[in-house]
XYZ file of C-alpha atoms in Angstrom:
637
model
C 29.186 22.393 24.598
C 25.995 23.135 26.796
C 23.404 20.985 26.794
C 20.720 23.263 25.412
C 23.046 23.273 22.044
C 23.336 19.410 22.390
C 19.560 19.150 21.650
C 19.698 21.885 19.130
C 21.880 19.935 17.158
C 20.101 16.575 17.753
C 16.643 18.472 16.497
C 18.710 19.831 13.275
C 20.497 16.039 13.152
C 17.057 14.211 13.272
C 15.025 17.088 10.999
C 18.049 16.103 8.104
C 18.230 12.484 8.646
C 14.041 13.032 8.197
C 14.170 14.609 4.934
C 16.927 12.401 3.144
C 14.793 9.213 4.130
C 11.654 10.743 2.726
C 13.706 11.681 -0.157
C 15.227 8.025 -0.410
C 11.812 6.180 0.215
C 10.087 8.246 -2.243
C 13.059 7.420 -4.906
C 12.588 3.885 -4.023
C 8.981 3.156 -3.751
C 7.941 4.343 -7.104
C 4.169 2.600 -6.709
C 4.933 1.491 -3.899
C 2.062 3.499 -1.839
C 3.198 1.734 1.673
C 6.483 3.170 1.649
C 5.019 6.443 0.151
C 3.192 6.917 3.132
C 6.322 5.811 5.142
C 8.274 9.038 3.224
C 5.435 11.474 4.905
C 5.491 10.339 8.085
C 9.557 11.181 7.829
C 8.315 14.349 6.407
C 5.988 15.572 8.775
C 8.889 14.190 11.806
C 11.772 16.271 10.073
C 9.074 19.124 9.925
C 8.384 18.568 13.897
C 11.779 18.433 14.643
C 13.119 21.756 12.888
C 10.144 23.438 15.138
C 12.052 22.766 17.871
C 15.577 24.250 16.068
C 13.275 26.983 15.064
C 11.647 27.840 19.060
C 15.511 27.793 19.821
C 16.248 30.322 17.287
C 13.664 32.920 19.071
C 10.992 32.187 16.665
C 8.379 30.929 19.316
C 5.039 31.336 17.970
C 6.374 30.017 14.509
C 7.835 26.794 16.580
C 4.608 26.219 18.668
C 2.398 26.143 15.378
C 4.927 23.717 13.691
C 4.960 21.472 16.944
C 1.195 21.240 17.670
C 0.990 19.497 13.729
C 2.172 16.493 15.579
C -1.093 14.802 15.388
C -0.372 14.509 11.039
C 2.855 12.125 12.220
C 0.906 9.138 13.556
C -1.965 9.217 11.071
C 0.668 9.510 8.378
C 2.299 6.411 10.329
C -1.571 4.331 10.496
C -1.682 5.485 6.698
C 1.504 3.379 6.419
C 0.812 0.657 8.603
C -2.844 -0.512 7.148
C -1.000 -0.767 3.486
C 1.996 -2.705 4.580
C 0.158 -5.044 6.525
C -2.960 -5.582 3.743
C -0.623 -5.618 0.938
C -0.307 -9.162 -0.899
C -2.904 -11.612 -1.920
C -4.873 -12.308 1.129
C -7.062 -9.034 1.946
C -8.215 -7.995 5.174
C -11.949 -7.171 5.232
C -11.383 -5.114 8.191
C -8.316 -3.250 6.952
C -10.210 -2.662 3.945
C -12.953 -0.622 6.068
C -10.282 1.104 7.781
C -8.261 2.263 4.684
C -12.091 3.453 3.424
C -11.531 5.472 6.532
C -8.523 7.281 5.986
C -9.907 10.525 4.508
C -11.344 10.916 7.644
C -8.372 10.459 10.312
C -6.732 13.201 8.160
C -9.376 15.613 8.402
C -9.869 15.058 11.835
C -5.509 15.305 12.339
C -6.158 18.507 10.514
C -9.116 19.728 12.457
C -7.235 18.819 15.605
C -4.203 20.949 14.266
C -6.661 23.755 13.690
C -8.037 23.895 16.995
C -4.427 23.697 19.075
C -3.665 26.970 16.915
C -6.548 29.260 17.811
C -7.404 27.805 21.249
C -3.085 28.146 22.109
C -2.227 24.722 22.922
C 1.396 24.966 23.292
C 3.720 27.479 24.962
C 7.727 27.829 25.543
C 8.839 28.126 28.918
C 12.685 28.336 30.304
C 13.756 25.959 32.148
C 17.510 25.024 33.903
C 19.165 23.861 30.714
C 16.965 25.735 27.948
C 16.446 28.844 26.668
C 12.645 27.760 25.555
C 11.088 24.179 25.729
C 7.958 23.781 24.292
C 5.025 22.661 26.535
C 1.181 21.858 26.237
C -1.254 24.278 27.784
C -4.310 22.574 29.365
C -6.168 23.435 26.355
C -3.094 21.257 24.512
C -4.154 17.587 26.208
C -6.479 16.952 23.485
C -4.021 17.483 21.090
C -1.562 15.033 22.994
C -4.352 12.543 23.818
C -4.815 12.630 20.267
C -1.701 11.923 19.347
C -1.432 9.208 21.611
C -4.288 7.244 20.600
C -3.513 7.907 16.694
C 0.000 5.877 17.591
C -1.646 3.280 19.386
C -4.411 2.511 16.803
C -1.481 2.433 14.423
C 0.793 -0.290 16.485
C -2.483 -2.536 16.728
C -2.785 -2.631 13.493
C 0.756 -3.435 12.884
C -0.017 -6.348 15.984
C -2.660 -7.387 13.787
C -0.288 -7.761 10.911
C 2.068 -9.784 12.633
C -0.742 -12.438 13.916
C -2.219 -12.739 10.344
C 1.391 -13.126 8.597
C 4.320 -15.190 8.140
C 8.213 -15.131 7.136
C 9.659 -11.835 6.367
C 6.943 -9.266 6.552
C 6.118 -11.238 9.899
C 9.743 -10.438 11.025
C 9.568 -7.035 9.799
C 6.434 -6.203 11.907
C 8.051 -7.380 14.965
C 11.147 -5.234 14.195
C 9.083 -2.166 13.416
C 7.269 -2.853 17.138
C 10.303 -2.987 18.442
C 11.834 0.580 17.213
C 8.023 1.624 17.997
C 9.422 0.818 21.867
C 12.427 2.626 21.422
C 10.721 5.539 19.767
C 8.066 5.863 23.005
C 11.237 5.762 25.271
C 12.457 8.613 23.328
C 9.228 10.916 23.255
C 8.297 9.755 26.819
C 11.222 12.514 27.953
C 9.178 15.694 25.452
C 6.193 15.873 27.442
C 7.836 16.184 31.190
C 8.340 20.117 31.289
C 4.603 19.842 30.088
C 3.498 18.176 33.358
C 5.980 20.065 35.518
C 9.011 17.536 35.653
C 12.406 19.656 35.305
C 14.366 17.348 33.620
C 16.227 17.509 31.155
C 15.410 15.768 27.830
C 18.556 13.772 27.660
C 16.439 10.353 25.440
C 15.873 13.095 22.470
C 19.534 13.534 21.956
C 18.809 9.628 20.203
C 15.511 10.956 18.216
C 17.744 10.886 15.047
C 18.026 6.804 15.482
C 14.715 6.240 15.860
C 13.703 6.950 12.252
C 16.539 5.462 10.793
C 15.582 2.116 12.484
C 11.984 2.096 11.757
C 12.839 2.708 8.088
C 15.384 -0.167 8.089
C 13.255 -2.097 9.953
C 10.571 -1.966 6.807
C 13.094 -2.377 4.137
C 15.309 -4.546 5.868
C 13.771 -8.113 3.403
C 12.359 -5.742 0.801
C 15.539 -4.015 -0.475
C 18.673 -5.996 -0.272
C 21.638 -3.680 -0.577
C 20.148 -1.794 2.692
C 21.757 -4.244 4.852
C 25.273 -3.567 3.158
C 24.856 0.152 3.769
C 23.812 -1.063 7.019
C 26.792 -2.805 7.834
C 29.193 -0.106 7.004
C 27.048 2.400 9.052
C 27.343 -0.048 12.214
C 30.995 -0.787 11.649
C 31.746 2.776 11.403
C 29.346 3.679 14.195
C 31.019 0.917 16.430
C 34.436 2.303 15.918
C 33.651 5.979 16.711
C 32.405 4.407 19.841
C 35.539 2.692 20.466
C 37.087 6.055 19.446
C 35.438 7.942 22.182
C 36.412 5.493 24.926
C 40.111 5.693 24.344
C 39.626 9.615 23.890
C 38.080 9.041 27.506
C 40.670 7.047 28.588
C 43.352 9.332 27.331
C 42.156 11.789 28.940
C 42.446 10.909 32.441
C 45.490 8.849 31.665
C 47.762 11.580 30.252
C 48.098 13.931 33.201
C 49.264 11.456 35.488
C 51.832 9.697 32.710
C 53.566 13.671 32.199
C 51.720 14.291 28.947
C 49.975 17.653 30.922
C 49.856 19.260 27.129
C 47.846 16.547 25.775
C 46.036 16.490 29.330
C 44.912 20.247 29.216
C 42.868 19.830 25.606
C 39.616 19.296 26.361
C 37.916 15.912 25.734
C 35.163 16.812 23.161
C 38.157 18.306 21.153
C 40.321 15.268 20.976
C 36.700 13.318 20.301
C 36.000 15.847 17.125
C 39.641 15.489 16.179
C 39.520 11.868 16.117
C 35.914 12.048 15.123
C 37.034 13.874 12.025
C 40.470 11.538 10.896
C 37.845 8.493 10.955
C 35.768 10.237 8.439
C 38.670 10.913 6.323
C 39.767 7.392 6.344
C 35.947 6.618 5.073
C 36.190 8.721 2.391
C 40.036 7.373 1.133
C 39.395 4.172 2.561
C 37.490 2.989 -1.054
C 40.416 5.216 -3.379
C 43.251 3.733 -1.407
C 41.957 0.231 -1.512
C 41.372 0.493 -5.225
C 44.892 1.969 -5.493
C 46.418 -0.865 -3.617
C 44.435 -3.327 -6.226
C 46.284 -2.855 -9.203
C 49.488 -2.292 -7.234
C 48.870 -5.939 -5.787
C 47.058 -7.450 -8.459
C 47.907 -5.133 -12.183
C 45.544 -5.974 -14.700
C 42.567 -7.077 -12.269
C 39.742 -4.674 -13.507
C 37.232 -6.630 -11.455
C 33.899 -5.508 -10.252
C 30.250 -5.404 -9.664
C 29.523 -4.372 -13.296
C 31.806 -7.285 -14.382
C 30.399 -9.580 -12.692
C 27.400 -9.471 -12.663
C 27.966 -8.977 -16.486
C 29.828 -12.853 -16.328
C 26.702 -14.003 -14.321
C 24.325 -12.649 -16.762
C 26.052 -14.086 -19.621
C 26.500 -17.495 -18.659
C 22.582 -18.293 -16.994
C 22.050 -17.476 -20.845
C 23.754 -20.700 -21.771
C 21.335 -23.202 -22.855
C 23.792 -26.370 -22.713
C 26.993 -27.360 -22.266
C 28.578 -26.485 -25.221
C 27.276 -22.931 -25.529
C 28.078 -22.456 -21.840
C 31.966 -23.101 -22.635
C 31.990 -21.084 -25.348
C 30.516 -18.485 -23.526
C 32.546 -19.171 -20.870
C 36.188 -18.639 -22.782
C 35.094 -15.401 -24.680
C 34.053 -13.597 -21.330
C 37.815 -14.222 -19.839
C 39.483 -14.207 -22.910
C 38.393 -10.948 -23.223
C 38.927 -9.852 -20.044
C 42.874 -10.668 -19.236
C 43.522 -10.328 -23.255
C 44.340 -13.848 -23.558
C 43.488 -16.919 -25.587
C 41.812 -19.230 -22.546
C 40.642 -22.760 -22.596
C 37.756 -24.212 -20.764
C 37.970 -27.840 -20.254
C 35.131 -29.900 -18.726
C 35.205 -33.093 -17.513
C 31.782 -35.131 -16.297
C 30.633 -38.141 -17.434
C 28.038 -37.415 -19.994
C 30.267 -34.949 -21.451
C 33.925 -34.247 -22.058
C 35.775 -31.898 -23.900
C 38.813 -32.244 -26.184
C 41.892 -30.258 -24.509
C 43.274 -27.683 -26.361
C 46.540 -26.830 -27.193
C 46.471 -23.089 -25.463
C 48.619 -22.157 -22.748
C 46.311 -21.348 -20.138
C 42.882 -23.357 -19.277
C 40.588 -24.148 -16.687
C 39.535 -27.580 -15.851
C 36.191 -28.523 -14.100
C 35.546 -31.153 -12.420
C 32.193 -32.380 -11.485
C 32.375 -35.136 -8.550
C 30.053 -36.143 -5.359
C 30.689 -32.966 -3.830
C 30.147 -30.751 -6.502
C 31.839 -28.585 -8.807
C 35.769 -28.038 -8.617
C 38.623 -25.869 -10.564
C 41.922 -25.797 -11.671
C 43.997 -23.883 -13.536
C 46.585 -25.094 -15.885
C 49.529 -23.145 -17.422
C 49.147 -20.181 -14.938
C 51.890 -20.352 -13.160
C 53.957 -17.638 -15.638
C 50.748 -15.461 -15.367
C 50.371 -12.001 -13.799
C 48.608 -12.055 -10.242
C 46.236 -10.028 -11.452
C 45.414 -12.488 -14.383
C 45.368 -15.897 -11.844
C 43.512 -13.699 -9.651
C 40.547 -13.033 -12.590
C 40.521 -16.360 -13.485
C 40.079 -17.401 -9.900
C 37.107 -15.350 -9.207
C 35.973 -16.316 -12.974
C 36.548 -20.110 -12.189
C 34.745 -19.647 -9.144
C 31.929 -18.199 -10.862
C 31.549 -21.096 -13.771
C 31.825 -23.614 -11.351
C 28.307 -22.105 -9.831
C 27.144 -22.167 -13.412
C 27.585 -25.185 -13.552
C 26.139 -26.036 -11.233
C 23.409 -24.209 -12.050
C 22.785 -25.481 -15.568
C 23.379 -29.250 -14.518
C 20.001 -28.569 -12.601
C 18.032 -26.959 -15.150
C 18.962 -29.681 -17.889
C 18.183 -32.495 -15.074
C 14.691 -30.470 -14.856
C 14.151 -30.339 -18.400
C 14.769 -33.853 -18.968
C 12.560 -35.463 -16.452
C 9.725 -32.707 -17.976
C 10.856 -33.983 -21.501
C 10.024 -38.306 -19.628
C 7.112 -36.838 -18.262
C 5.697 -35.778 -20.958
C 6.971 -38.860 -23.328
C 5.181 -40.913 -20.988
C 2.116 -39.218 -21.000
C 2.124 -39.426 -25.093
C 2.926 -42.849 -24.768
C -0.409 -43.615 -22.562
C -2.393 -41.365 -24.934
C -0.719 -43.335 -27.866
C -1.074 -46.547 -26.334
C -4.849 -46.059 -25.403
C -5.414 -44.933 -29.350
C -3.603 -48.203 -30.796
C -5.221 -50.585 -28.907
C -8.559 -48.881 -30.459
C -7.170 -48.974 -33.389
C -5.816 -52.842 -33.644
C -9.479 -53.847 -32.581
C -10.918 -51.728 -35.101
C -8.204 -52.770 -38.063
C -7.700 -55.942 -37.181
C -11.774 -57.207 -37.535
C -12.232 -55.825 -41.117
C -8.566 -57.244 -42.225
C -9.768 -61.509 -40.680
C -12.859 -60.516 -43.059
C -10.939 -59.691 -46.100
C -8.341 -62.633 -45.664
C -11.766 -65.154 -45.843
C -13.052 -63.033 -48.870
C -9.967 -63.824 -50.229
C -9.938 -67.121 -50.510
C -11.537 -67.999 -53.466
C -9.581 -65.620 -55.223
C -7.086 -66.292 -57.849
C -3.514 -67.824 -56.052
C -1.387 -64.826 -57.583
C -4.036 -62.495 -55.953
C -4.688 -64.225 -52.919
C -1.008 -64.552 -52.656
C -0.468 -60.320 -53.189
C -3.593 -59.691 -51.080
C -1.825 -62.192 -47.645
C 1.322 -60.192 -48.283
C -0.390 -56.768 -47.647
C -2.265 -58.199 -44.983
C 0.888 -59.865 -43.288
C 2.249 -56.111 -43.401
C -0.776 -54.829 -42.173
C -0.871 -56.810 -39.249
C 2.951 -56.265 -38.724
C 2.563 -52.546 -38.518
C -0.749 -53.112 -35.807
C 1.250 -55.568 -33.635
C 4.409 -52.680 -33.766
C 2.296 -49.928 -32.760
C 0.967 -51.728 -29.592
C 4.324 -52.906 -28.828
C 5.969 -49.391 -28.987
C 2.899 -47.359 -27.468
C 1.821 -50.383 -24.522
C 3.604 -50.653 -21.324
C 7.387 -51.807 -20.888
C 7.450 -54.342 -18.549
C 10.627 -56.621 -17.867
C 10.865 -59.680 -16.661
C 14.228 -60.433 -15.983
C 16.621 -63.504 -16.333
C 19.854 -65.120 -17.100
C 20.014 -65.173 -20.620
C 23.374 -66.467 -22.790
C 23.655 -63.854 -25.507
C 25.430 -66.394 -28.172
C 22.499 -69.035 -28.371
C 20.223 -65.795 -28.548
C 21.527 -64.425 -31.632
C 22.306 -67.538 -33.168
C 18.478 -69.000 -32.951
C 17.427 -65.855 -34.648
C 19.417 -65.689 -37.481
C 18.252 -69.739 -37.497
C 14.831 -68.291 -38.250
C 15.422 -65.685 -40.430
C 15.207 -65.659 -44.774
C 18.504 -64.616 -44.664
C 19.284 -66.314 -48.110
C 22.572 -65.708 -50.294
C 24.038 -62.668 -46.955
C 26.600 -64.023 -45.019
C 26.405 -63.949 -41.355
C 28.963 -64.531 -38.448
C 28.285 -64.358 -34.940
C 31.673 -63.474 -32.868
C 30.222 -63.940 -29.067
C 31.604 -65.919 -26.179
C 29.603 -69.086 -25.690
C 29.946 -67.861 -21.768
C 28.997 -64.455 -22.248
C 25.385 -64.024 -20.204
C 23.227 -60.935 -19.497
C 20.655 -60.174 -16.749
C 18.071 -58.939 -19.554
C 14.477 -59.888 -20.623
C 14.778 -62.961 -23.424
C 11.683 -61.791 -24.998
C 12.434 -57.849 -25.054
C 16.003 -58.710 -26.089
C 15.104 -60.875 -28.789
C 12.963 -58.484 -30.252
C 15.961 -56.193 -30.388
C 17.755 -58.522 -32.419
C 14.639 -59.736 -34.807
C 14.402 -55.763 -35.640
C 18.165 -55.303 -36.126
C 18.899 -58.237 -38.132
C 15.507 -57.999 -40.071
C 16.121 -54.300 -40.811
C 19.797 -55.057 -42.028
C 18.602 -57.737 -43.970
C 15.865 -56.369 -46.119
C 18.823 -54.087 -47.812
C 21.388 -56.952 -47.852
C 19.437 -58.974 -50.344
C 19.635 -56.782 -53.078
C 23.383 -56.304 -52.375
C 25.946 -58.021 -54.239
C 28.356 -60.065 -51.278
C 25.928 -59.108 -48.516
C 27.440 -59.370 -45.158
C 25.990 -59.041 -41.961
C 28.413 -59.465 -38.515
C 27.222 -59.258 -34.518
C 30.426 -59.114 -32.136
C 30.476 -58.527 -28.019
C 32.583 -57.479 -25.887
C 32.560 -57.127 -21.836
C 33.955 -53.734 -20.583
C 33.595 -53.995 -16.582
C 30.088 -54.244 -15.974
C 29.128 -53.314 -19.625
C 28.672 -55.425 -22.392
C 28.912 -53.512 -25.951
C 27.135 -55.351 -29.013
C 27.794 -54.064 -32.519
C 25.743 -55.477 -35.689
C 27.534 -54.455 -38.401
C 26.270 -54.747 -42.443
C 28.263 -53.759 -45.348
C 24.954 -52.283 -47.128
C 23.935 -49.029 -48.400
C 25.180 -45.937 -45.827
C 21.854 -44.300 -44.167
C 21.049 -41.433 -45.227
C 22.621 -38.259 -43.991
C 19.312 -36.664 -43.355
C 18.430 -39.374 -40.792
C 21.618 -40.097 -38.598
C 21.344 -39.091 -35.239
C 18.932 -39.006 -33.109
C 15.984 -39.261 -36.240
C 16.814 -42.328 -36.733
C 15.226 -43.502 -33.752
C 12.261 -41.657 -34.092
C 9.149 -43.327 -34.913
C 7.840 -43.586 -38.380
C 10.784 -42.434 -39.614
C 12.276 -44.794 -42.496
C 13.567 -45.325 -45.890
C 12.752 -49.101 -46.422
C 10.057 -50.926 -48.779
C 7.413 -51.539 -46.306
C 8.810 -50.763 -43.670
C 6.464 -49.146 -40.483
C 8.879 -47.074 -39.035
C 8.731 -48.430 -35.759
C 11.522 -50.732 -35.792
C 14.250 -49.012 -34.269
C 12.151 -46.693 -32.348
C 10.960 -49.736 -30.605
C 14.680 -51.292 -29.963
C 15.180 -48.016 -28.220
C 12.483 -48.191 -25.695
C 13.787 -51.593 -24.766
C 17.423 -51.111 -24.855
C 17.170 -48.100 -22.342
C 14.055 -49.771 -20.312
C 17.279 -51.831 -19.896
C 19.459 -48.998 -18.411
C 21.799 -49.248 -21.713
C 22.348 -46.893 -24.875
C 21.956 -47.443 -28.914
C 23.623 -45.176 -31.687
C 24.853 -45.653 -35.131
C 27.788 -45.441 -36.284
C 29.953 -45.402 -39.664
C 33.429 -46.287 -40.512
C 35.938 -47.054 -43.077
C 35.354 -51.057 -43.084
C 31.613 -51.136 -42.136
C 29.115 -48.571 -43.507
C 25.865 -49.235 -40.984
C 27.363 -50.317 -37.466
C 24.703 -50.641 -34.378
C 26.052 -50.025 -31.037
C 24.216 -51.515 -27.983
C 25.772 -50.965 -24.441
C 23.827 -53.130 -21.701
C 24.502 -53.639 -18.261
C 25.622 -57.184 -17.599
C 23.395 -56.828 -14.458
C 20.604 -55.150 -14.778
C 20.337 -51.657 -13.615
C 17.493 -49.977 -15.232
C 19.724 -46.437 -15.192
C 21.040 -44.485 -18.155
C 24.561 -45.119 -19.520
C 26.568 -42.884 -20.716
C 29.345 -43.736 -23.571
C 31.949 -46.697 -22.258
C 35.648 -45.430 -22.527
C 36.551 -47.970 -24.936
C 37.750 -47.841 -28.657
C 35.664 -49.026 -31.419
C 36.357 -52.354 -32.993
């Protein structure tokens, strides 16, 4: 292979590689104008390149014309260059004058394209290794100097870029400077024959390189999957490297080892041999793999679309309960098998089941872990599936642990803020109530008892509802100290018209909590007055308050045998405020036990069952630890 057809091909090589980049980019870039501009430069170098192939081919005059358009390539390139490096928030005044400017460069380009053509600013000469080599005629330095300057204004402005910017278009800059380096290395070699240098242009065998860097250089942190196609190029670039150095090796090897066959076949041919098994094994490489898949692993239909399909589908999960269900009707479906999820964590645990094959999560310090359970029977293509699935929910969960985390302290955030608007409003509102209801108790005075009686009732209800809205809506302050629980109870229920109900208290007399008297005994007063007011109009009233310590947890249920709460406000209404069904009641009551009882770091909830219809449950830290509990692993009394 002589060296003239060496470049030939190089020219045709680069001229290809030119056209499927502009192609690609202009696929890509949609309104992306940047990387539109990037497509045109690769246009206008494919276009400069095939006039090369073309003055090869005998048709001179046709190459010189296509060759002196040179000057378009750089202002396409500054076209490029002032929209990459101006694009985003922050505008450049001075790249916007330039870009104002633009119009202009490509008139002049054109102009200077013009005037190469009818003054004859190129010519082909022969020289030692080429048939005809293009080369500038004097009148032809403009059209270089041109050129020149058009590539330099372009690179300053890309220097500009990378002092104003940061992160990735930062690194991009620098990368595009660099292939901008490599590229001038490359040219340098095109303009020797012009200045009489005969040399051979042995740099422009590379030319085809130089575009493919620049482009990847751009799109490198823009599109993603680039750097895949990347890495397979380089792999399979590295090993036809590799490739030629044995074939190198071989060849000077073999004669003296008695292979003289192998020894007489020319080196390029074993190279384009070789050259041509490695592309076969790229093109059966993905097949065979596939192929060797389901051999391994039968029933393993795994890939991109189904997973990103799994991903999609379980970010969609809005809590833990969805999530799972999501989660076992994606692999179900996929290995045609019943699965169970099973999650363990300590907010939230889910029953086993009884199938055959599960997952189990675990969530500890580290993070997220698997198992699988009843797999051992299963194909290896099903454990494999619910490996990669397993691995998958695990980062789900992962994920939506952090989002609910997120929405909860927005959900405090913005409790807290209603609170200090709320709290703010009621102390307006106790000054403003609580001055025209002193002035009706005085009115009242002289009036009859049974009135006066009726109107200190309403008032006494009045001033009850006043005192609850400042205590809910005002700050939560403890003040924390040893306090028996027994005595606690016991003094309230002292002070309280609890009439014909009976009452037992089953506490230790030793049993003590690190807890705020005052706060705590308004918990009780609330409880016990709420159970109270329906107890008295039921026949063998009973009202019972038991403890027990669990570890560092102590769990208080008040139990009453009175009417069951209504359906419609179990849960978490109940503890809503303003929410109630009792005679003059203010709806604050249990909405205000809540705020203490987790100001404490503990947890309330209701519960029914067979013996008692309205149980309380209180968990509280025996030492205080103002975090949130979850549910004690203990059985109900």
């Amino acid at each position: 292979m002589t060296l003239s057809l060496m470049f030939e091909i190089a020219m045709l090589v680069s001229s290809v590689c030119g056209v499927l980049v502009a192609s690609w980019l202009l696929w890509r870039a949609r309104k992306q104008s940047d990387l539109q501009a990037l497509a045109g430069f690769a246009i206008m170098m494919a276009i400069w390149c095939f006039g090369h192939v073309v003055l090869f081919q005998g048709w001179e005059r046709v190459g010189i014309y296509i060759i002196l358009a040179n000057p378009l390539m750089p202002t396409f390139f500054l076209h490029f260059a002032i929209l990459f490096v101006n694009s985003g928030t922050a505008k450049e005044v001075m790249l916007d004058r330039l870009y104002q400017l633009l119009p202009w460069f490509y008139l002049t380009s054109f102009a200077v394209v013009l005037q190469s053509w009818w003054m004859g600013a190129g010519d082909a000469i022969s020289t030692l290794y080429t048939g005809a080599f293009f080369v500038f005629t004097d009148a032809g330095l403009w059209n270089l100097v041109y050129t020149v300057l058009m590539g330099v204004l372009a690179h300053g402005v890309l220097m500009f870029g990378w002092y104003r910017h940061s992160g990735n278009k930062k690194r991009s800059i620098l990368a595009m400077c660099g292939v901008g380096a490599w590229g001038l290395l490359l040219a340098t070699s095109f303009v020797f024959p012009s200045f009489g240098i005969s040399w051979f242009p042995y740099p422009m065998l590379l030319l085809p390189t130089y575009l493919l860097l620049l482009v990847y250089a751009v799109v490198r942190y823009q599109i993603l999957s680039v750097n895949a196609f990347a890495n397979r190029a380089l792999l399979w670039f590295a090993m036809m490297m590799v490739i030629l150095c044995v074939i190198a090796v071989i060849s000077v090897v073999s004669g003296r080892v008695g292979l003289q066959a192998l020894s007489n076949v020319p080196s390029w041919q074993l190279w384009l041999y070789s050259l041509l098994i490695l592309v076969v094994a790229a093109l059966v490489y993905q097949p065979l793999s596939r192929l060797v898949s389901r051999l391994i692993y039968p029933g393993a239909l795994l890939n991109e679309a189904v997973l990103d399909t799994w991903s999609t589908k379980l970010k969609e999960a809005q809590d833990w309960a969805q999530l799972i269900e999501v989660g076992e009707a994606l692999l179900s479906a996929q290995i045609r098998r019943p699965v169970a999820i099973q999650l363990q964590m300590p907010s939230f645990e889910v029953t086993p089941h009884n199938n055959a094959l599960a997952i189990r999560l675990l969530r500890s310090k580290a993070g997220w872990h698997f198992s699988l359970i009843g797999w051992e029977d299963a194909s290896p293509g099903m454990r494999l599936t619910a490996e990669v699935f397993a691995s998958l929910f695990s980062t789900s969960c992962g994920l939506l642990e952090r989002s609910l985390a997120l929405a909860v302290a927005e959900r405090k955030r913005l409790d807290e803020q209603h609170l200090v608007e709320l709290g703010s409003l009621s102390a307006a509102m106790a000054h403003e109530l609580r001055n025209p209801l002193n002035i009706i108790a005085m009115a009242a005075y002289d009036a009859p008892a049974e009135t006066r009686q009726h109107i200190q009732t309403q008032l006494k209800r009045a001033d009850r509802l006043v005192s609850d809205m400042l205590v809910y809506s005002g700050g939560l302050s403890l003040q924390i100290a040893v306090t028996p629980l027994r005595s606690l109870v016991e003094s309230i229920l002292t002070q309280s018209p609890v009439g014909n109900v009976l009452c037992e208290v089953d506490i230790d007399e030793q049993l003590e909590l690190e807890a705020d008297p005052q706060r705590l005994q308004q918990v009780f007063i609330n409880l016990i007055d709420n159970a109270l007011s329906f107890l008295r109009n039921t026949e063998k009233g009973k009202l019972r308050i038991t403890a027990q310590e669990y570890a560092d947890q102590v769990v208080i249920h008040v139990h009453n045998n009175g009417p069951k709460i209504d359906e419609s406000l179990q849960g978490e209404v109940l503890f809503q405020p303003f929410v109630t069904k009792r005679a003059g009641g203010s709806g604050l009551g249990l909405a205000i036990v809540r705020r203490i009882v987790d100001a404490h770091g503990g947890h309330i909830q209701h519960q029914t069952d067979a013996v008692w219809p309205v149980t309380f449950e209180l968990v509280l830290p025996r030492h205080h630890a103002p975090a949130h509990l979850g549910r004690p692993s203990y059985g109900t009394e």
